[in-house]
Amino acid sequence: MAALEGVSPGVSNYIALDQDRLTVGRSPDNDLVLADSVVSRHHAILERIKAGWFLRDLNSSNGTDINGQRVIGEKALRNGDEILIGRSRLIFHDGVSTDPSTSKRDPLPRVTPKEHEVLVELCRPVASGGAFRAPATVRQIAERMFVGEPAVKAHLLRLFEKFAIGADEPNRRLALANRAIDTGAVTPRDFKDGDGDKSPA
């Protein structure tokens, strides 16, 4: 069963999508009520159409973002998509289990040590928690790894292929960061050393 995972204060941790539609907004007549002044009374709606789920923004004042991109009209949802409504961040899970602790991970692609290092630096801002954060830029990754930007771009191209991130993905770096965390390719222990300065080899 598909579900939404709330990762912001004041949002239910797990919202099962057990009906064909779910309305989101500030008004109490919504299925998911967000007590947030920047959320419209009737902000967005999620609908199941055939085998998939779609999100439609209801001409809200401040809009709805999926993976950092503003939703224009209706957009299909995919597993791991991050939905930002007002100050609330939701993760869409298209799984078969109603218990997120037992849902199966996607298979873990095989990556080289350097590719893993790129993934860790890419995910570092996202893994910091708190408000919605974008993944690291190519320049930021290159600076932390003490390599050139072309080398980082080459690693990212291979990682996009290994993690099945298509060229039509609107935000490929964010999709890769989500996939890396979802599959366990990057875990909290990868950040135990903190953000201390690295020294070039």
C-alpha positions as a Markdown table, in Angstrom:
| # | Residue | x | y | z |
|---|---|---|---|---|
| 1 | Met | 0.0 | 0.0 | 0.0 |
| 2 | Ala | 1.2 | 3.5 | -0.9 |
| 3 | Ala | 1.8 | 5.9 | 2.0 |
| 4 | Leu | 3.2 | 9.3 | 2.9 |
| 5 | Glu | 5.9 | 9.7 | 5.5 |
| 6 | Gly | 6.0 | 12.9 | 7.4 |
| 7 | Val | 9.5 | 14.1 | 8.2 |
| 8 | Ser | 8.6 | 17.6 | 9.6 |
| 9 | Pro | 7.3 | 18.6 | 13.0 |
| 10 | Gly | 3.6 | 18.5 | 13.3 |
| 11 | Val | 3.0 | 16.0 | 10.5 |
| 12 | Ser | 1.9 | 12.4 | 11.2 |
| 13 | Asn | 4.9 | 10.0 | 10.8 |
| 14 | Tyr | 3.0 | 7.7 | 8.5 |
| 15 | Ile | -0.1 | 8.3 | 6.5 |
| 16 | Ala | -1.5 | 5.2 | 4.7 |
| 17 | Leu | -3.0 | 6.0 | 1.3 |
| 18 | Asp | -5.8 | 3.4 | 1.7 |
| 19 | Gln | -8.4 | 5.4 | -0.2 |
| 20 | Asp | -8.4 | 6.6 | -3.9 |
| 21 | Arg | -7.7 | 10.2 | -2.9 |
| 22 | Leu | -6.3 | 12.3 | -0.1 |
| 23 | Thr | -6.8 | 16.1 | 0.2 |
| 24 | Val | -4.2 | 18.3 | 1.8 |
| 25 | Gly | -4.7 | 21.8 | 3.2 |
| 26 | Arg | -5.2 | 24.1 | 6.2 |
| 27 | Ser | -9.0 | 23.7 | 6.4 |
| 28 | Pro | -10.2 | 21.0 | 8.8 |
| 29 | Asp | -12.3 | 19.3 | 6.1 |
| 30 | Asn | -9.1 | 18.0 | 4.5 |
| 31 | Asp | -8.0 | 14.4 | 4.9 |
| 32 | Leu | -4.5 | 15.7 | 5.9 |
| 33 | Val | -4.7 | 19.0 | 7.8 |
| 34 | Leu | -1.6 | 21.1 | 8.0 |
| 35 | Ala | -1.8 | 23.9 | 10.6 |
| 36 | Asp | 0.6 | 26.2 | 8.6 |
| 37 | Ser | -0.2 | 29.8 | 7.7 |
| 38 | Val | 1.6 | 29.4 | 4.3 |
| 39 | Val | -0.6 | 26.4 | 3.3 |
| 40 | Ser | -3.8 | 27.2 | 1.5 |
| 41 | Arg | -7.2 | 26.1 | 2.9 |
| 42 | His | -7.4 | 23.5 | 0.0 |
| 43 | His | -3.8 | 23.2 | -1.1 |
| 44 | Ala | -3.3 | 19.9 | -3.1 |
| 45 | Ile | -4.9 | 16.5 | -3.8 |
| 46 | Leu | -3.3 | 13.1 | -4.2 |
| 47 | Glu | -5.4 | 10.7 | -6.4 |
| 48 | Arg | -4.9 | 7.1 | -7.4 |
| 49 | Ile | -5.5 | 6.7 | -11.2 |
| 50 | Lys | -5.3 | 3.1 | -12.4 |
| 51 | Ala | -2.0 | 1.7 | -10.9 |
| 52 | Gly | -0.4 | 5.0 | -10.0 |
| 53 | Trp | -0.7 | 8.0 | -7.8 |
| 54 | Phe | -0.7 | 11.6 | -9.0 |
| 55 | Leu | -0.5 | 14.9 | -7.1 |
| 56 | Arg | -2.3 | 18.0 | -8.3 |
| 57 | Asp | -1.9 | 21.5 | -6.8 |
| 58 | Leu | -5.2 | 23.2 | -6.3 |
| 59 | Asn | -4.0 | 26.7 | -7.4 |
| 60 | Ser | -2.5 | 27.2 | -3.9 |
| 61 | Ser | -1.1 | 30.6 | -3.0 |
| 62 | Asn | 2.5 | 29.3 | -2.4 |
| 63 | Gly | 2.5 | 26.2 | -4.6 |
| 64 | Thr | 3.7 | 22.6 | -4.1 |
| 65 | Asp | 7.1 | 21.3 | -4.8 |
| 66 | Ile | 8.2 | 17.7 | -5.7 |
| 67 | Asn | 11.9 | 17.0 | -5.5 |
| 68 | Gly | 12.6 | 20.8 | -5.4 |
| 69 | Gln | 10.5 | 21.4 | -8.6 |
| 70 | Arg | 7.3 | 23.4 | -8.6 |
| 71 | Val | 4.2 | 21.3 | -9.6 |
| 72 | Ile | 2.4 | 22.7 | -12.6 |
| 73 | Gly | -1.0 | 21.0 | -13.0 |
| 74 | Glu | -0.7 | 17.3 | -12.2 |
| 75 | Lys | 2.4 | 15.2 | -11.7 |
| 76 | Ala | 2.9 | 11.4 | -11.3 |
| 77 | Leu | 4.4 | 10.3 | -8.0 |
| 78 | Arg | 7.3 | 7.9 | -7.8 |
| 79 | Asn | 8.7 | 6.0 | -4.8 |
| 80 | Gly | 10.9 | 8.3 | -2.7 |
| 81 | Asp | 9.6 | 11.6 | -4.1 |
| 82 | Glu | 9.8 | 14.4 | -1.7 |
| 83 | Ile | 6.8 | 16.7 | -1.5 |
| 84 | Leu | 7.0 | 20.1 | 0.1 |
| 85 | Ile | 3.8 | 21.8 | 1.1 |
| 86 | Gly | 4.3 | 25.0 | 3.0 |
| 87 | Arg | 6.8 | 24.1 | 5.7 |
| 88 | Ser | 5.8 | 20.4 | 5.7 |
| 89 | Arg | 8.0 | 17.8 | 4.0 |
| 90 | Leu | 6.5 | 14.4 | 3.0 |
| 91 | Ile | 8.1 | 11.4 | 1.4 |
| 92 | Phe | 5.9 | 9.3 | -1.0 |
| 93 | His | 6.3 | 5.5 | -0.6 |
| 94 | Asp | 4.8 | 3.3 | -3.3 |
| 95 | Gly | 5.3 | 0.1 | -1.3 |
| 96 | Val | 3.1 | -3.0 | -0.5 |
| 97 | Ser | 3.6 | -2.9 | 3.3 |
| 98 | Thr | 1.7 | -0.7 | 5.6 |
| 99 | Asp | 4.6 | -0.8 | 8.1 |
| 100 | Pro | 7.5 | 1.4 | 6.9 |
| 101 | Ser | 9.9 | -0.5 | 9.2 |
| 102 | Thr | 9.4 | -3.7 | 7.2 |
| 103 | Ser | 9.2 | -2.3 | 3.7 |
| 104 | Lys | 11.8 | -3.7 | 1.3 |
| 105 | Arg | 14.6 | -1.6 | 0.1 |
| 106 | Asp | 15.5 | -1.3 | -3.6 |
| 107 | Pro | 18.4 | -3.5 | -4.5 |
| 108 | Leu | 21.8 | -1.9 | -3.8 |
| 109 | Pro | 23.9 | -1.2 | -7.0 |
| 110 | Arg | 27.6 | -2.0 | -6.8 |
| 111 | Val | 29.7 | 1.1 | -6.5 |
| 112 | Thr | 33.4 | 1.8 | -6.4 |
| 113 | Pro | 35.0 | 3.4 | -3.4 |
| 114 | Lys | 35.3 | 6.7 | -5.3 |
| 115 | Glu | 31.7 | 6.5 | -6.4 |
| 116 | His | 30.7 | 5.9 | -2.8 |
| 117 | Glu | 32.6 | 9.0 | -1.7 |
| 118 | Val | 30.8 | 11.0 | -4.3 |
| 119 | Leu | 27.5 | 9.7 | -3.0 |
| 120 | Val | 28.4 | 10.6 | 0.6 |
| 121 | Glu | 29.3 | 14.2 | -0.3 |
| 122 | Leu | 26.2 | 14.5 | -2.5 |
| 123 | Cys | 24.0 | 13.4 | 0.4 |
| 124 | Arg | 25.7 | 15.3 | 3.2 |
| 125 | Pro | 23.4 | 18.3 | 3.1 |
| 126 | Val | 20.3 | 16.1 | 2.8 |
| 127 | Ala | 21.4 | 13.9 | 5.7 |
| 128 | Ser | 21.8 | 16.9 | 8.0 |
| 129 | Gly | 18.1 | 16.9 | 8.7 |
| 130 | Gly | 15.9 | 19.8 | 9.7 |
| 131 | Ala | 14.4 | 21.9 | 6.9 |
| 132 | Phe | 14.3 | 20.8 | 3.3 |
| 133 | Arg | 17.9 | 20.8 | 2.0 |
| 134 | Ala | 19.2 | 20.4 | -1.6 |
| 135 | Pro | 22.0 | 17.9 | -2.2 |
| 136 | Ala | 25.6 | 19.2 | -2.7 |
| 137 | Thr | 26.5 | 20.8 | -6.0 |
| 138 | Val | 29.2 | 19.4 | -8.3 |
| 139 | Arg | 31.5 | 22.2 | -7.2 |
| 140 | Gln | 30.9 | 21.5 | -3.5 |
| 141 | Ile | 31.6 | 17.8 | -4.1 |
| 142 | Ala | 34.8 | 18.6 | -6.0 |
| 143 | Glu | 36.1 | 20.9 | -3.3 |
| 144 | Arg | 35.5 | 18.4 | -0.6 |
| 145 | Met | 37.1 | 15.6 | -2.5 |
| 146 | Phe | 40.0 | 17.8 | -3.9 |
| 147 | Val | 39.3 | 16.7 | -7.5 |
| 148 | Gly | 38.2 | 18.6 | -10.6 |
| 149 | Glu | 34.6 | 19.1 | -11.5 |
| 150 | Pro | 34.9 | 17.0 | -14.7 |
| 151 | Ala | 35.9 | 14.0 | -12.5 |
| 152 | Val | 32.8 | 14.5 | -10.3 |
| 153 | Lys | 30.6 | 14.8 | -13.3 |
| 154 | Ala | 32.0 | 11.6 | -14.8 |
| 155 | His | 31.3 | 9.7 | -11.5 |
| 156 | Leu | 27.8 | 11.2 | -11.3 |
| 157 | Leu | 27.0 | 10.0 | -14.9 |
| 158 | Arg | 28.0 | 6.5 | -13.9 |
| 159 | Leu | 26.0 | 6.7 | -10.7 |
| 160 | Phe | 22.9 | 8.0 | -12.6 |
| 161 | Glu | 23.1 | 4.9 | -14.7 |
| 162 | Lys | 23.7 | 2.4 | -11.9 |
| 163 | Phe | 20.8 | 3.9 | -9.8 |
| 164 | Ala | 18.5 | 4.1 | -12.9 |
| 165 | Ile | 18.1 | 7.9 | -12.8 |
| 166 | Gly | 16.9 | 8.8 | -16.3 |
| 167 | Ala | 18.0 | 11.8 | -18.2 |
| 168 | Asp | 14.4 | 13.1 | -18.1 |
| 169 | Glu | 14.5 | 13.3 | -14.3 |
| 170 | Pro | 13.9 | 17.0 | -13.4 |
| 171 | Asn | 16.4 | 17.0 | -10.6 |
| 172 | Arg | 18.8 | 14.1 | -11.1 |
| 173 | Arg | 21.1 | 14.9 | -8.2 |
| 174 | Leu | 18.2 | 15.0 | -5.7 |
| 175 | Ala | 16.8 | 11.8 | -7.1 |
| 176 | Leu | 20.2 | 10.1 | -6.8 |
| 177 | Ala | 20.6 | 11.3 | -3.2 |
| 178 | Asn | 17.1 | 9.9 | -2.4 |
| 179 | Arg | 17.9 | 6.6 | -4.1 |
| 180 | Ala | 21.3 | 6.3 | -2.4 |
| 181 | Ile | 19.7 | 6.8 | 1.1 |
| 182 | Asp | 16.7 | 4.6 | 0.3 |
| 183 | Thr | 18.8 | 1.6 | -0.9 |
| 184 | Gly | 21.3 | 2.0 | 2.0 |
| 185 | Ala | 24.2 | 2.9 | -0.3 |
| 186 | Val | 24.7 | 5.9 | 2.1 |
| 187 | Thr | 23.9 | 5.5 | 5.8 |
| 188 | Pro | 24.2 | 7.7 | 8.9 |
| 189 | Arg | 27.5 | 6.1 | 9.8 |
| 190 | Asp | 29.0 | 7.5 | 6.6 |
| 191 | Phe | 28.7 | 11.0 | 8.3 |
| 192 | Lys | 30.1 | 10.0 | 11.8 |
| 193 | Asp | 33.3 | 11.9 | 11.0 |
| 194 | Gly | 31.3 | 15.1 | 10.8 |
| 195 | Asp | 32.1 | 18.0 | 8.5 |
| 196 | Gly | 35.8 | 18.4 | 9.5 |
| 197 | Asp | 38.2 | 19.6 | 6.9 |
| 198 | Lys | 39.8 | 17.0 | 4.7 |
| 199 | Ser | 43.4 | 17.0 | 3.7 |
| 200 | Pro | 44.4 | 16.2 | 0.1 |
| 201 | Ala | 46.2 | 12.9 | -0.3 |
